Coordinates of C-alpha atoms in Angstrom, one line a residue:
Chain A
M117 CA 21.9 10.0 -76.7
P118 CA 21.8 13.5 -75.4
Y119 CA 18.9 15.3 -74.9
K120 CA 18.3 18.4 -77.0
I121 CA 17.0 20.7 -74.9
S122 CA 15.9 24.5 -75.0
L123 CA 16.0 26.7 -71.7
I124 CA 13.7 29.5 -71.2
G125 CA 15.8 32.3 -68.8
A126 CA 19.3 33.4 -69.0
G127 CA 19.7 34.6 -65.6
N128 CA 22.0 33.3 -62.8
L129 CA 20.3 29.7 -62.5
G130 CA 19.7 29.3 -66.4
W131 CA 23.4 30.6 -66.8
N132 CA 24.7 27.8 -64.5
L133 CA 22.6 25.3 -65.7
A134 CA 23.3 25.6 -69.8
H135 CA 26.8 25.6 -68.9
A136 CA 26.8 22.3 -66.7
M137 CA 24.7 20.4 -69.3
S138 CA 26.9 21.4 -72.2
R139 CA 30.0 20.5 -70.5
H140 CA 28.5 16.7 -69.2
G141 CA 27.3 16.1 -73.0
Q142 CA 23.9 17.4 -72.9
H143 CA 22.8 19.6 -76.0
V144 CA 21.5 22.9 -75.2
Q145 CA 20.3 24.0 -78.4
Q146 CA 18.6 27.0 -78.0
V147 CA 18.2 29.6 -75.2
I148 CA 15.2 31.9 -74.9
S149 CA 14.9 34.9 -72.5
R150 CA 13.3 38.2 -72.9
N151 CA 16.5 40.2 -72.6
R152 CA 17.7 39.4 -75.9
A153 CA 21.5 40.5 -75.3
H154 CA 21.4 37.9 -72.3
A155 CA 20.0 35.1 -74.5
Q156 CA 22.7 36.0 -77.3
E157 CA 25.4 36.4 -74.6
L158 CA 24.7 33.0 -73.2
A159 CA 24.1 31.4 -76.8
L160 CA 27.2 32.2 -78.1
Q161 CA 29.1 30.6 -75.1
I162 CA 27.4 27.5 -75.6
N163 CA 27.1 27.5 -78.9
A164 CA 23.4 27.5 -79.0
S165 CA 20.5 29.6 -81.2
F166 CA 18.7 32.0 -79.5
S167 CA 15.7 34.1 -78.9
D168 CA 13.7 36.8 -77.2
R169 CA 10.3 35.5 -77.9
V170 CA 8.8 31.4 -76.5
E171 CA 7.2 31.3 -79.5
E172 CA 9.9 30.8 -81.0
L173 CA 10.7 27.8 -79.2
D174 CA 12.6 25.0 -81.4
P175 CA 9.8 22.3 -82.0
S176 CA 12.4 19.9 -82.1
S177 CA 14.0 19.9 -78.2
D178 CA 13.0 17.1 -76.2
V179 CA 13.2 19.1 -72.8
I180 CA 12.3 22.9 -72.0
L181 CA 13.7 23.8 -68.8
L182 CA 11.7 27.1 -67.3
C183 CA 14.8 28.9 -65.4
V184 CA 12.6 31.8 -64.9
K185 CA 11.4 33.7 -61.5
D186 CA 8.5 31.8 -59.8
E187 CA 5.9 34.5 -60.4
V188 CA 6.2 34.4 -64.2
I189 CA 6.2 30.4 -64.4
S190 CA 2.5 30.1 -64.9
E191 CA 2.0 32.9 -67.3
L192 CA 4.9 31.6 -69.4
A193 CA 3.6 28.0 -69.5
S194 CA 0.3 29.2 -70.1
R195 CA 1.7 30.6 -73.8
L196 CA 3.5 27.1 -74.5
N197 CA 1.3 24.4 -76.6
L198 CA 3.4 21.7 -76.2
N199 CA 3.1 17.4 -76.9
R200 CA 5.3 14.8 -76.5
Q201 CA 8.1 17.6 -75.4
L202 CA 9.1 17.5 -71.7
L203 CA 8.3 20.8 -69.8
A204 CA 10.0 21.3 -66.4
H205 CA 10.0 24.3 -63.9
C206 CA 13.0 24.8 -61.6
S207 CA 11.1 26.3 -58.5
G208 CA 11.3 25.1 -55.2
S209 CA 7.8 27.0 -53.9
T210 CA 5.7 26.2 -57.5
G211 CA 3.6 23.5 -57.8
M212 CA 4.4 20.9 -60.7
D213 CA 0.7 21.1 -61.6
V214 CA 1.0 24.7 -62.8
L215 CA 2.6 23.2 -66.0
S216 CA -0.1 20.5 -66.3
K217 CA -2.1 22.4 -69.3
S218 CA 1.3 23.1 -71.3
S219 CA 2.0 19.4 -72.2
Y220 CA 1.2 15.8 -71.8
R221 CA 4.5 15.6 -69.6
Y222 CA 6.0 17.7 -67.3
G223 CA 7.8 17.7 -64.0
V224 CA 10.0 19.7 -61.5
F225 CA 14.2 19.8 -61.7
Y226 CA 15.2 22.0 -58.7
P227 CA 18.6 22.8 -57.9
V228 CA 18.8 23.2 -54.2
Q229 CA 21.4 25.9 -54.6
T230 CA 22.2 30.0 -54.9
F231 CA 23.7 30.7 -58.4
S232 CA 26.0 33.7 -59.7
K233 CA 26.9 34.3 -63.3
Q234 CA 30.6 35.2 -61.9
K235 CA 31.1 32.2 -60.6
L236 CA 30.0 28.9 -62.7
R237 CA 29.7 26.3 -60.0
D238 CA 30.8 22.7 -60.2
S239 CA 27.4 21.2 -60.8
M240 CA 28.3 17.5 -59.7
E241 CA 28.3 18.9 -55.8
V242 CA 24.7 20.6 -56.5
P243 CA 21.6 18.4 -54.9
I244 CA 18.8 18.3 -57.8
C245 CA 15.3 17.7 -56.9
V246 CA 13.2 16.1 -59.5
E247 CA 9.3 15.0 -59.8
G248 CA 7.4 14.2 -62.7
S249 CA 3.8 14.1 -64.0
G250 CA 4.2 10.6 -64.4
K251 CA 7.0 7.9 -64.1
E252 CA 8.4 8.3 -67.8
A253 CA 9.0 12.2 -67.2
E254 CA 10.3 11.6 -63.6
D255 CA 12.8 8.8 -65.0
E256 CA 13.9 11.4 -67.8
L257 CA 14.3 14.5 -65.5
F258 CA 16.3 12.1 -63.4
T259 CA 18.5 11.2 -66.0
L260 CA 18.9 14.7 -67.3
A261 CA 19.8 15.3 -63.2
D262 CA 21.9 12.6 -63.0
S263 CA 24.1 13.4 -66.0
I264 CA 25.3 17.0 -64.4
S265 CA 25.1 15.8 -60.8
N266 CA 25.7 13.1 -58.2
K267 CA 23.2 14.1 -55.6
V268 CA 19.8 13.4 -57.3
Y269 CA 16.4 13.1 -55.1
R270 CA 12.9 11.8 -56.3
I271 CA 10.7 14.4 -53.9
N272 CA 7.0 15.1 -54.2
S273 CA 5.7 18.7 -54.1
S274 CA 4.6 18.7 -50.6
Q275 CA 8.1 17.8 -49.7
R276 CA 10.0 20.3 -52.1
L277 CA 7.7 23.3 -50.5
H278 CA 9.0 22.2 -47.1
L279 CA 12.4 21.7 -48.5
H280 CA 12.2 25.2 -49.9
L281 CA 11.0 26.6 -46.4
A282 CA 14.0 24.8 -44.8
A283 CA 16.2 26.4 -47.4
V284 CA 14.8 29.8 -46.8
F285 CA 15.9 29.3 -42.8
A286 CA 19.4 27.9 -44.0
N287 CA 20.3 30.3 -46.6
N288 CA 18.5 33.6 -46.7
F289 CA 17.9 34.0 -42.9
S290 CA 21.3 32.8 -42.4
N291 CA 23.0 35.6 -44.6
Y292 CA 20.7 37.9 -43.0
L293 CA 22.1 37.2 -39.7
Y294 CA 25.8 37.5 -41.4
A295 CA 24.3 41.2 -42.5
I296 CA 23.3 41.8 -38.8
A297 CA 26.7 40.8 -37.7
R298 CA 28.1 43.0 -40.2
K299 CA 26.1 46.0 -39.0
I300 CA 27.0 45.5 -35.4
A301 CA 30.7 44.9 -36.2
D302 CA 30.4 48.6 -38.7
E303 CA 29.2 50.5 -35.8
S304 CA 32.1 49.7 -33.6
H305 CA 34.5 50.2 -36.1
L306 CA 35.6 46.3 -36.5
P307 CA 36.2 44.9 -39.7
F308 CA 34.0 42.2 -40.6
E309 CA 36.9 40.1 -41.5
I310 CA 37.4 39.1 -37.8
L311 CA 34.1 37.4 -38.1
K312 CA 34.7 35.8 -41.3
P313 CA 36.4 32.5 -40.1
L314 CA 33.7 32.1 -37.4
I315 CA 30.8 32.1 -40.3
M316 CA 32.9 29.4 -42.2
Q317 CA 33.4 27.1 -39.5
T318 CA 29.8 27.6 -38.3
A319 CA 28.4 26.3 -41.6
Q320 CA 31.7 23.8 -41.7
N321 CA 30.5 22.2 -38.3
V322 CA 27.2 21.1 -39.4
Q323 CA 28.6 19.2 -42.5
D324 CA 30.0 16.6 -40.1
S325 CA 27.2 17.2 -36.9
E326 CA 23.7 17.5 -36.0
P327 CA 23.1 21.1 -35.5
L328 CA 21.8 21.0 -32.3
H329 CA 24.9 19.0 -31.3
V330 CA 27.2 21.7 -31.8
Q331 CA 24.8 24.3 -30.5
T332 CA 27.2 26.9 -28.2
G333 CA 26.8 30.2 -26.9
P334 CA 25.0 32.2 -24.1
A335 CA 21.4 31.0 -24.4
R336 CA 22.7 27.5 -24.9
R337 CA 24.2 27.6 -21.4
H338 CA 21.4 29.6 -20.0
D339 CA 23.8 32.3 -19.4
Q340 CA 21.3 34.8 -18.3
K341 CA 23.7 37.7 -17.0
T342 CA 25.5 37.5 -20.9
I343 CA 22.2 37.5 -22.2
Q344 CA 21.1 40.6 -20.6
K345 CA 24.3 42.5 -21.1
Q346 CA 23.8 41.9 -24.8
L347 CA 20.1 42.9 -24.3
E348 CA 21.5 46.1 -22.9
L349 CA 23.8 46.7 -26.2
L350 CA 20.8 46.7 -28.2
Q351 CA 18.5 48.8 -26.3
D352 CA 17.6 51.3 -28.9
K353 CA 17.2 48.8 -31.6
P354 CA 13.8 47.4 -31.0
E355 CA 13.7 44.9 -33.8
L356 CA 17.1 43.3 -33.2
K357 CA 16.2 43.2 -29.4
A358 CA 13.0 41.2 -30.1
L359 CA 15.1 39.0 -32.9
Y360 CA 17.6 38.5 -30.4
E361 CA 15.4 37.9 -27.5
L362 CA 13.2 35.3 -29.6
I363 CA 15.9 33.3 -31.1
S364 CA 17.8 32.9 -27.4
E365 CA 14.0 31.8 -26.2
M366 CA 14.1 29.0 -28.8
I367 CA 17.5 27.7 -27.8
K368 CA 16.3 27.9 -24.3
N369 CA 13.8 25.9 -24.8
E370 CA 15.6 22.9 -27.0
F371 CA 18.1 22.6 -24.0
P372 CA 15.8 22.7 -21.1
R373 CA 18.2 22.8 -17.6
Chain B
M39 CA 63.0 34.3 -26.6
P40 CA 59.7 32.1 -25.9
Y41 CA 57.0 33.2 -23.4
K42 CA 56.7 30.8 -20.2
I43 CA 52.9 30.1 -19.7
S44 CA 50.9 28.7 -17.6
L45 CA 47.7 27.8 -18.6
I46 CA 44.5 27.6 -16.6
G47 CA 41.5 25.4 -18.3
A48 CA 41.8 22.5 -20.4
G49 CA 38.4 22.6 -22.5
N50 CA 38.3 22.9 -25.8
L51 CA 39.8 26.8 -26.2
G52 CA 42.7 25.8 -23.5
W53 CA 43.4 22.6 -25.4
N54 CA 43.6 24.4 -28.8
L55 CA 45.7 27.3 -27.3
A56 CA 47.9 25.0 -25.7
H57 CA 48.8 23.3 -28.9
A58 CA 49.1 26.1 -31.2
M59 CA 51.7 28.0 -28.8
S60 CA 53.6 24.7 -28.1
R61 CA 53.6 24.4 -31.8
H62 CA 54.5 28.0 -32.6
G63 CA 57.9 28.0 -30.2
Q64 CA 56.2 29.1 -27.0
H65 CA 56.8 27.2 -24.2
V66 CA 53.5 26.2 -22.1
Q67 CA 55.1 25.0 -19.0
Q68 CA 52.2 24.3 -16.8
V69 CA 48.6 23.3 -17.3
I70 CA 45.9 23.7 -14.7
S71 CA 42.5 22.3 -14.5
R72 CA 39.9 21.4 -11.9
N73 CA 39.8 18.3 -13.9
R74 CA 43.1 16.7 -13.1
A75 CA 42.3 14.0 -15.8
H76 CA 42.0 17.0 -18.4
A77 CA 45.1 18.4 -17.0
Q78 CA 47.6 15.5 -17.2
E79 CA 46.4 14.6 -20.5
L80 CA 46.9 17.6 -22.2
A81 CA 50.2 18.5 -20.0
L82 CA 51.7 15.3 -21.6
Q83 CA 50.6 15.9 -25.1
I84 CA 52.7 19.1 -25.1
N85 CA 55.5 18.0 -22.2
A86 CA 54.3 20.1 -19.3
S87 CA 53.6 20.1 -16.2
F88 CA 50.0 19.9 -14.5
S89 CA 47.9 20.8 -11.2
D90 CA 44.5 20.7 -10.4
R91 CA 45.0 23.6 -8.1
V92 CA 45.5 27.3 -9.0
E93 CA 47.4 27.8 -5.6
E94 CA 50.0 25.6 -7.6
L95 CA 50.6 28.0 -10.1
D96 CA 54.5 28.0 -11.3
P97 CA 55.7 31.6 -10.2
S98 CA 58.3 31.3 -12.7
S99 CA 55.6 32.0 -15.5
D100 CA 55.9 35.0 -17.8
V101 CA 52.0 34.8 -18.6
I102 CA 48.8 33.2 -17.1
L103 CA 46.0 32.5 -19.6
L104 CA 42.6 31.9 -18.0
C105 CA 41.0 29.7 -20.6
V106 CA 38.2 29.2 -18.5
K107 CA 34.0 29.7 -18.7
D108 CA 33.0 33.2 -18.1
E109 CA 31.4 32.8 -15.0
V110 CA 34.5 31.5 -13.0
I111 CA 37.0 34.0 -14.4
S112 CA 35.9 36.2 -11.7
E113 CA 36.6 34.1 -8.9
L114 CA 39.5 32.2 -10.3
A115 CA 41.2 35.5 -10.6
S116 CA 40.5 36.3 -6.7
R117 CA 42.2 33.6 -5.7
L118 CA 45.5 34.5 -7.7
N119 CA 47.8 37.0 -6.4
L120 CA 50.3 37.9 -9.2
N121 CA 53.2 40.6 -9.5
R122 CA 55.1 41.2 -12.5
Q123 CA 53.3 38.2 -14.1
L124 CA 50.9 38.8 -17.3
L125 CA 47.1 37.7 -16.7
A126 CA 44.8 37.3 -19.4
H127 CA 41.5 35.8 -19.8
C128 CA 40.2 34.7 -23.1
S129 CA 36.3 36.0 -23.2
G130 CA 34.7 38.1 -25.4
S131 CA 32.0 39.2 -23.0
T132 CA 33.9 39.8 -19.7
G133 CA 35.5 43.1 -19.0
M134 CA 39.1 43.6 -18.5
D135 CA 39.2 45.5 -15.5
V136 CA 37.6 41.8 -13.2
L137 CA 41.3 41.1 -13.3
S138 CA 42.7 44.1 -12.0
K139 CA 43.0 43.1 -8.6
S140 CA 45.1 40.0 -9.7
S141 CA 48.1 41.4 -11.2
Y142 CA 49.5 44.8 -11.9
R143 CA 49.3 43.5 -15.8
Y144 CA 46.4 42.1 -17.1
G145 CA 44.5 42.0 -20.3
V146 CA 42.7 39.9 -22.6
F147 CA 43.7 37.3 -25.4
Y148 CA 40.1 36.7 -27.3
P149 CA 40.4 34.0 -30.2
V150 CA 37.2 34.8 -32.3
Q151 CA 36.5 31.3 -33.2
T152 CA 34.6 28.0 -32.1
F153 CA 37.1 24.8 -31.1
S154 CA 36.9 21.3 -30.7
K155 CA 39.8 19.0 -29.2
Q156 CA 38.7 16.4 -31.7
K157 CA 39.7 18.7 -34.5
L158 CA 42.7 20.9 -33.7
R159 CA 42.7 24.4 -35.7
D160 CA 45.3 25.7 -37.6
S161 CA 45.6 28.9 -35.5
M162 CA 47.3 31.3 -37.8
E163 CA 43.9 31.8 -39.7
V164 CA 42.3 32.5 -36.0
P165 CA 41.7 36.3 -35.4
I166 CA 42.7 37.3 -31.9
C167 CA 41.6 40.4 -30.3
V168 CA 44.1 41.4 -27.9
E169 CA 43.8 44.3 -25.1
G170 CA 46.3 45.4 -22.3
S171 CA 46.0 47.6 -18.9
G172 CA 49.1 49.3 -20.1
K173 CA 50.9 49.5 -23.2
E174 CA 53.4 47.2 -22.2
A175 CA 50.8 44.7 -21.3
E176 CA 49.2 45.0 -24.4
D177 CA 52.2 44.8 -26.7
E178 CA 53.2 41.6 -24.9
L179 CA 49.7 40.2 -25.6
F180 CA 50.0 41.6 -29.5
T181 CA 53.6 39.6 -29.5
L182 CA 52.2 36.5 -28.3
A183 CA 49.1 36.1 -30.4
D184 CA 51.1 37.1 -33.4
S185 CA 53.1 34.1 -32.9
I186 CA 50.3 32.1 -33.2
S187 CA 48.0 33.8 -35.7
N188 CA 48.2 36.3 -39.2
K189 CA 45.5 38.2 -37.6
V190 CA 45.9 40.0 -34.5
Y191 CA 43.9 42.9 -33.6
R192 CA 44.1 45.5 -30.7
I193 CA 40.3 46.4 -29.7
N194 CA 38.9 47.7 -26.4
S195 CA 36.6 46.4 -24.0
S196 CA 33.5 48.2 -25.5
Q197 CA 34.2 46.8 -29.2
R198 CA 34.8 43.4 -27.7
L199 CA 31.6 43.4 -26.2
H200 CA 30.0 44.4 -29.5
L201 CA 32.1 42.0 -31.5
H202 CA 30.9 39.0 -29.2
L203 CA 27.4 40.1 -29.9
A204 CA 28.1 40.2 -33.6
A205 CA 29.5 36.6 -33.3
V206 CA 26.4 35.7 -31.3
F207 CA 24.5 36.4 -34.2
A208 CA 26.6 35.2 -37.1
N209 CA 27.7 32.0 -35.5
N210 CA 25.2 31.0 -32.4
F211 CA 22.0 31.9 -34.1
S212 CA 23.0 30.6 -37.5
N213 CA 23.7 27.4 -36.0
Y214 CA 19.8 27.7 -34.6
L215 CA 18.4 28.1 -38.3
Y216 CA 20.4 25.2 -39.4
A217 CA 18.6 23.0 -36.6
I218 CA 15.5 24.6 -37.7
A219 CA 16.1 23.7 -41.2
R220 CA 17.5 20.0 -40.4
K221 CA 14.0 19.6 -38.5
I222 CA 11.7 21.3 -41.2
A223 CA 13.5 18.6 -43.4
D224 CA 13.2 15.7 -41.1
E225 CA 9.6 16.2 -40.8
S226 CA 9.3 15.7 -44.2
H227 CA 11.7 12.8 -44.7
L228 CA 13.9 14.9 -46.4
P229 CA 17.9 13.9 -45.7
F230 CA 19.4 16.9 -44.0
E231 CA 22.5 16.2 -46.7
I232 CA 20.2 18.3 -49.4
L233 CA 20.7 21.3 -47.6
K234 CA 24.5 20.9 -46.8
P235 CA 25.7 22.7 -50.2
L236 CA 23.7 25.5 -49.8
I237 CA 24.8 26.2 -46.3
M238 CA 28.4 26.1 -47.1
Q239 CA 27.7 28.2 -50.1
T240 CA 25.7 30.9 -48.0
A241 CA 28.9 31.1 -45.4
Q242 CA 31.2 30.9 -48.8
N243 CA 29.3 34.2 -50.5
V244 CA 30.1 36.6 -47.3
Q245 CA 33.9 36.1 -47.8
D246 CA 34.0 38.1 -50.8
S247 CA 30.8 39.8 -50.8
E248 CA 28.8 42.1 -48.7
P249 CA 26.0 40.2 -47.1
L250 CA 23.6 42.5 -47.8
H251 CA 24.6 42.5 -51.5
V252 CA 23.8 38.9 -51.8
Q253 CA 20.8 38.5 -50.1
T254 CA 18.3 36.7 -52.0
G255 CA 14.8 35.0 -51.3
P256 CA 11.3 36.0 -50.9
A257 CA 11.5 38.7 -48.6
R258 CA 14.3 40.5 -50.4
R259 CA 11.8 40.4 -53.4
H260 CA 8.9 41.2 -51.4
D261 CA 7.3 38.0 -52.9
Q262 CA 4.1 38.1 -50.6
K263 CA 2.4 35.3 -52.3
T264 CA 5.7 32.9 -51.5
I265 CA 5.9 34.5 -48.0
Q266 CA 2.3 33.4 -47.7
K267 CA 2.3 29.8 -48.4
Q268 CA 5.3 29.7 -46.3
L269 CA 3.9 31.0 -43.2
E270 CA 0.9 28.5 -44.0
L271 CA 3.4 25.8 -43.7
L272 CA 4.1 26.8 -40.1
Q273 CA 0.8 27.6 -38.8
D274 CA 0.8 24.9 -36.0
K275 CA 4.3 26.2 -34.9
P276 CA 3.6 29.5 -33.2
E277 CA 7.2 30.4 -32.4
L278 CA 8.7 29.2 -35.9
K279 CA 6.4 31.7 -37.8
A280 CA 6.9 34.6 -35.3
L281 CA 10.4 34.0 -36.1
Y282 CA 9.7 33.8 -40.0
E283 CA 7.5 36.8 -39.7
L284 CA 10.1 38.8 -37.8
I285 CA 13.0 38.1 -40.1
S286 CA 10.9 38.5 -43.6
E287 CA 9.9 42.1 -41.8
M288 CA 13.7 43.1 -41.5
I289 CA 15.0 41.9 -44.7
K290 CA 12.0 43.6 -46.6
N291 CA 12.7 46.7 -44.5
E292 CA 16.0 46.7 -45.4
F293 CA 15.0 46.5 -49.3
P294 CA 12.5 49.2 -49.3
R295 CA 10.4 49.0 -52.7

C-alpha cells in the first residue's frame, strides 16, 4: 500500500522528493507552499492537489513531510495539530523534538544531497537518514525512504548534527574552494575549464580511497619552497593567505616528517 | 613522424605519459629512472630501452621529458648537456628558465591532473599547458601535447604559477576537506559512504555552473544560528574551529546581505 503524503514546501528538495516518491509508487496527494504558483506547478506535474495554506492540510494524509527552510520548521510545526499522522522534517541541523508538540508520531527524513529543480536526481543513489520518535514512526520513515533510495540509514539526532557538519565541509566549503580556484584562474586570464577535470578526479579519488591516503600537494610533502612561493602570490590577499597557511599547517601536522 | 622521446622519471606522471604517448603513436624509446626496477618495468610495457643513469641518455632522442619531483628538476637539468634536443619539465610550480643552461631549446609540458600507476588515465581529457623558450620549441611541445590530449593551452610561466596555486585549492585543499568530513563522520560512527554522493555532486555542479552561483550552506544564507551550533560541535578542536570560522566569514563576505 502506498503512503498518502502531503508535502509542505516546493523548493529544490520538495520538488525532487515529490517526483521521486511519485515515480516509485507512493501517493503524493497534496503539495502546500507559501508560493501558490510553485505549489500549483509541482502539483500539476505529479497529479496532486495544492494549496498555499497549511491550514488546508488534507486530513487523510498518512505522512506530512516538511521540506522547508530550517528557520521556519519550528513555526510551521506549531501551526499543525495532528493526531495519528506521521510528521517529519528534512533538515540535517534541526533536532527531531521541535516536532514533538505537533503530533504523537514524528521524526526526521534527511536526504544527504544537494538538489536542483532543473535536474531531477535519481533518488535511488541519494542516502537518506531517518530517525523516529518511536520504533513504529521510525520504521515507517525507513519504509518510505527505502522505497525511493538504496541507501537508508537510521541515525540519531546527535549523529545527524555531526553528519550535517561533515557535509558543510565536504560540500559547502569544497565548493567555496572551487570558487577561489576560479578567481585565481580568472585573474591570470586562465579558463576555468583547465581545472574542471582535476576537480572531478579529486572527488572521484575518495570514492574508492581514504582521503588521507590520496592526499598530495606541497603541504603533504612539506615542500616549504613551493609553499613560500605560493604565499607570495597571495600577499595582497590577506584572507586567502590566512586560509592557505591554516590548511597547509593542518595538512603538515597530519603527516609529521 | 612520431617524436623519439626519452622520459626521465618513472613515477605516477611518467608512467601515465609514457603509456599515453605510446598509445597515441609517439615513440618513447627510452625510460630513465634512479629506480632501475621501475625504469625496467615501464620500459618493458612500452617496448623501450631503460637505464638508471641520465648520463646514458639516448642522443638520438628528439624530446627529453623530465617527469621528476620539483625539487630535483634543477639538479638533474644541470647534469644534462644537450644541443638540438628539446628539453621540457612537467612541473606546475617551476619556472621554465631552470632549463636554460641545459639546452638551446626547452620548455614546459604541464598536465593539469593527478595520476596513479594503478589506473591509467584517458589522456585525451587531461588538459596540458605548454610553454617554450622560443616559438619553434613551443610549437613542438604543442604538437606533442596535441597528439595525446584534446585540451592543450599555451600559457606563460606567471600564468602557470597561478594555475598551480588554483590547483592546490581545487585539488589538495578540497581533498583535505574530505578528510576532515571523514574524521567527523568516524567520530560519530557514521559511515563515510553517506557523504560520497554529495562529494561527487559538489564537483559535478561546477562542471556546468559557476562555483559562486551554486554556493549553498549556512554561511551562504547568513544562518548564524546553525553556524553557532556547528561551532559548538568543534569547541574542543581549535584548528578546525578556526578553519570553519575563516571559510564561513569569507563566504558571508562574498554574499553581503
